[in-house]
Amino acid sequence: MKKYNFTVVYPGSFDPPTNGHLDLITRAIKMFKKVIVLVTNNTFKKYTFSVEERVDMLNLVIKKNKLQNVKVEKHNGLLVDYLKKNNINIVLRGLRAVSDFEYEFQMVLTNRKMFPQMETIYLMPDIKWIYLSSSLVKEISKFGGDISCFVPKVIISIIKQKFEKLK
Ligand code: PNS
């Protein structure tokens, strides 16, 4: 496959990372020169894992899957400020069901107002993950359910331990 010669930023909450996120990162590194997975906060969400824990989980997933040309970073603030500071203008997001569309539309247009050079590329995960979300994984974990088919193997115990502690 032809690789596009630019860096993309894949921002998200990743609270926790799921097989859907891994699917997207794997697709992206085949397409782009470099992928930066950016752990950022959505102020409307209450997080279970700290930014550091989310960064560590993503690094474990990347290492375990031997993914090349991908780097995990964290950012506290506006996405557009990170992009401007790092001279990047392409953002990558995953699009699952139609329900994602309105939120993404709002985010793109708002970000564009603040940083007109920014463009967002959407990739769809494999159909297996189209319904999957971090919130569902948390809900299942909270009640002691089996999350092994929803998240990368290497982080299952970390997620389980977190919910054990929160009990
Ligand atoms: O995984 P999520 O929660 O859908 O990701 C949303 C995220 C974190 C990418 C978005 O909330 C974000 O960019 N947050 C950083 C702060 C910001 O720039 N907010 C303005 C969005 S228009």
Short mmCIF file of N, CA, C and O and ligand atoms in Angstrom, two decimals, residues 10-15 21 38-45 47 54 75-81 91 93 96 100 103-104 106-112 114 134, ligand 1:
data_model
loop_
_atom_site.label_atom_id
_atom_site.label_comp_id
_atom_site.label_asym_id
_atom_site.label_seq_id
_atom_site.Cartn_x
_atom_site.Cartn_y
_atom_site.Cartn_z
N TYR A 10 -3.58 10.93 16.29
CA TYR A 10 -4.82 10.20 16.62
C TYR A 10 -5.16 10.51 18.07
O TYR A 10 -4.62 9.89 18.99
N PRO A 11 -6.01 11.53 18.31
CA PRO A 11 -6.30 11.92 19.69
C PRO A 11 -7.50 11.15 20.25
O PRO A 11 -8.38 10.72 19.51
N GLY A 12 -7.49 10.98 21.55
CA GLY A 12 -8.64 10.32 22.16
C GLY A 12 -8.46 10.19 23.65
O GLY A 12 -7.43 10.56 24.21
N SER A 13 -9.50 9.65 24.28
CA SER A 13 -9.46 9.44 25.72
C SER A 13 -8.77 8.13 26.07
O SER A 13 -8.06 8.03 27.06
N PHE A 14 -9.04 7.08 25.31
CA PHE A 14 -8.42 5.76 25.50
C PHE A 14 -8.55 5.30 26.97
O PHE A 14 -7.57 4.93 27.61
N ASP A 15 -9.76 5.33 27.47
CA ASP A 15 -10.01 5.08 28.91
C ASP A 15 -10.88 3.84 29.10
O ASP A 15 -12.04 3.99 29.48
N HIS A 21 -9.47 0.60 19.08
CA HIS A 21 -8.36 1.56 18.97
C HIS A 21 -7.15 0.89 18.32
O HIS A 21 -6.51 1.48 17.44
N LEU A 38 -2.40 10.43 20.71
CA LEU A 38 -2.37 11.51 21.70
C LEU A 38 -3.45 11.31 22.76
O LEU A 38 -4.65 11.38 22.47
N VAL A 39 -3.00 11.07 23.97
CA VAL A 39 -3.95 10.90 25.07
C VAL A 39 -4.32 12.29 25.59
O VAL A 39 -3.47 13.03 26.09
N THR A 40 -5.58 12.64 25.39
CA THR A 40 -6.06 13.95 25.81
C THR A 40 -7.32 13.78 26.64
O THR A 40 -7.90 12.70 26.68
N ASN A 41 -7.74 14.85 27.25
CA ASN A 41 -8.95 14.76 28.07
C ASN A 41 -10.12 15.49 27.43
O ASN A 41 -9.96 16.55 26.85
N ASN A 42 -11.26 14.85 27.56
CA ASN A 42 -12.51 15.45 27.14
C ASN A 42 -13.14 15.93 28.46
O ASN A 42 -13.46 15.11 29.33
N THR A 43 -13.29 17.23 28.62
CA THR A 43 -13.70 17.77 29.92
C THR A 43 -15.10 17.30 30.34
O THR A 43 -15.48 17.42 31.50
N PHE A 44 -15.86 16.76 29.39
CA PHE A 44 -17.21 16.30 29.72
C PHE A 44 -17.20 14.88 30.28
O PHE A 44 -18.22 14.37 30.71
N LYS A 45 -16.02 14.23 30.24
CA LYS A 45 -15.95 12.83 30.69
C LYS A 45 -15.26 12.71 32.04
O LYS A 45 -14.36 13.47 32.35
N TYR A 47 -12.90 10.27 34.05
CA TYR A 47 -12.00 9.18 33.68
C TYR A 47 -11.76 8.19 34.81
O TYR A 47 -11.69 8.58 35.97
N ARG A 54 -3.18 5.54 31.04
CA ARG A 54 -3.64 5.34 29.66
C ARG A 54 -2.46 5.31 28.70
O ARG A 54 -2.42 4.49 27.78
N HIS A 75 -1.35 15.11 26.31
CA HIS A 75 -1.49 16.56 26.17
C HIS A 75 -2.63 17.04 27.05
O HIS A 75 -3.71 16.46 27.06
N ASN A 76 -2.34 18.10 27.79
CA ASN A 76 -3.38 18.66 28.64
C ASN A 76 -3.73 20.03 28.05
O ASN A 76 -2.95 20.97 28.16
N GLY A 77 -4.84 20.13 27.38
CA GLY A 77 -5.23 21.40 26.75
C GLY A 77 -5.94 21.14 25.45
O GLY A 77 -6.40 20.02 25.19
N LEU A 78 -6.01 22.19 24.66
CA LEU A 78 -6.73 22.06 23.38
C LEU A 78 -5.92 21.26 22.37
O LEU A 78 -4.70 21.46 22.25
N LEU A 79 -6.62 20.44 21.62
CA LEU A 79 -5.97 19.66 20.56
C LEU A 79 -5.29 20.59 19.56
O LEU A 79 -4.15 20.35 19.13
N VAL A 80 -5.97 21.66 19.19
CA VAL A 80 -5.41 22.56 18.17
C VAL A 80 -4.09 23.19 18.66
O VAL A 80 -3.19 23.44 17.86
N ASP A 81 -3.96 23.40 19.95
CA ASP A 81 -2.71 23.97 20.47
C ASP A 81 -1.56 22.97 20.32
O ASP A 81 -0.45 23.34 19.98
N VAL A 91 -5.39 15.20 11.53
CA VAL A 91 -5.88 14.43 12.68
C VAL A 91 -6.62 13.20 12.16
O VAL A 91 -7.26 13.23 11.10
N ARG A 93 -9.36 10.15 13.20
CA ARG A 93 -10.37 9.69 14.18
C ARG A 93 -11.05 8.45 13.61
O ARG A 93 -11.11 8.25 12.40
N ARG A 96 -17.43 4.94 14.01
CA ARG A 96 -18.10 3.65 14.16
C ARG A 96 -19.52 3.78 13.59
O ARG A 96 -19.72 3.89 12.41
N ASP A 100 -21.74 8.31 16.11
CA ASP A 100 -20.50 9.08 16.28
C ASP A 100 -20.53 10.36 15.46
O ASP A 100 -19.80 11.30 15.76
N TYR A 103 -21.24 14.12 16.90
CA TYR A 103 -20.18 14.54 17.81
C TYR A 103 -18.91 14.91 17.03
O TYR A 103 -18.28 15.95 17.26
N GLU A 104 -18.57 14.07 16.06
CA GLU A 104 -17.36 14.32 15.26
C GLU A 104 -17.52 15.58 14.41
O GLU A 104 -16.60 16.37 14.27
N GLN A 106 -19.38 18.17 15.04
CA GLN A 106 -19.29 19.33 15.93
C GLN A 106 -17.83 19.62 16.28
O GLN A 106 -17.39 20.78 16.26
N MET A 107 -17.08 18.55 16.57
CA MET A 107 -15.69 18.72 16.97
C MET A 107 -14.84 19.27 15.81
O MET A 107 -14.05 20.20 15.98
N VAL A 108 -15.03 18.70 14.63
CA VAL A 108 -14.25 19.15 13.46
C VAL A 108 -14.51 20.62 13.18
O VAL A 108 -13.58 21.41 12.98
N LEU A 109 -15.78 20.99 13.15
CA LEU A 109 -16.11 22.37 12.78
C LEU A 109 -15.63 23.37 13.83
O LEU A 109 -15.19 24.47 13.50
N THR A 110 -15.68 22.95 15.09
CA THR A 110 -15.20 23.84 16.16
C THR A 110 -13.69 23.98 16.08
O THR A 110 -13.13 25.08 16.16
N ASN A 111 -13.00 22.84 15.91
CA ASN A 111 -11.54 22.88 15.79
C ASN A 111 -11.11 23.69 14.56
O ASN A 111 -10.13 24.43 14.59
N ARG A 112 -11.87 23.54 13.49
CA ARG A 112 -11.53 24.26 12.24
C ARG A 112 -11.62 25.77 12.42
O ARG A 112 -10.86 26.53 11.84
N MET A 114 -10.94 27.28 15.11
CA MET A 114 -9.76 27.71 15.87
C MET A 114 -8.46 27.53 15.08
O MET A 114 -7.49 28.22 15.32
N SER A 134 -14.98 2.17 24.97
CA SER A 134 -14.31 2.07 26.27
C SER A 134 -15.36 2.02 27.38
O SER A 134 -15.18 1.34 28.39
O1 PNS B 1 -12.01 9.47 22.80
P1 PNS B 1 -12.81 10.72 22.86
O2 PNS B 1 -13.26 11.01 24.28
O3 PNS B 1 -13.96 10.73 21.89
O4 PNS B 1 -11.82 11.92 22.45
C1 PNS B 1 -12.23 13.26 22.46
C2 PNS B 1 -11.01 14.17 22.49
C3 PNS B 1 -10.20 13.85 23.74
C4 PNS B 1 -10.17 13.92 21.25
C5 PNS B 1 -11.51 15.63 22.51
O5 PNS B 1 -12.33 15.82 23.61
C6 PNS B 1 -10.33 16.61 22.55
O6 PNS B 1 -9.76 16.92 21.53
N1 PNS B 1 -9.99 17.07 23.76
C7 PNS B 1 -8.92 18.03 23.96
C8 PNS B 1 -9.52 19.39 24.33
C9 PNS B 1 -10.09 20.08 23.10
O7 PNS B 1 -9.37 20.40 22.18
N2 PNS B 1 -11.41 20.27 23.11
C10 PNS B 1 -12.12 20.95 22.02
C11 PNS B 1 -12.83 19.97 21.14
S1 PNS B 1 -13.73 20.81 19.88
#
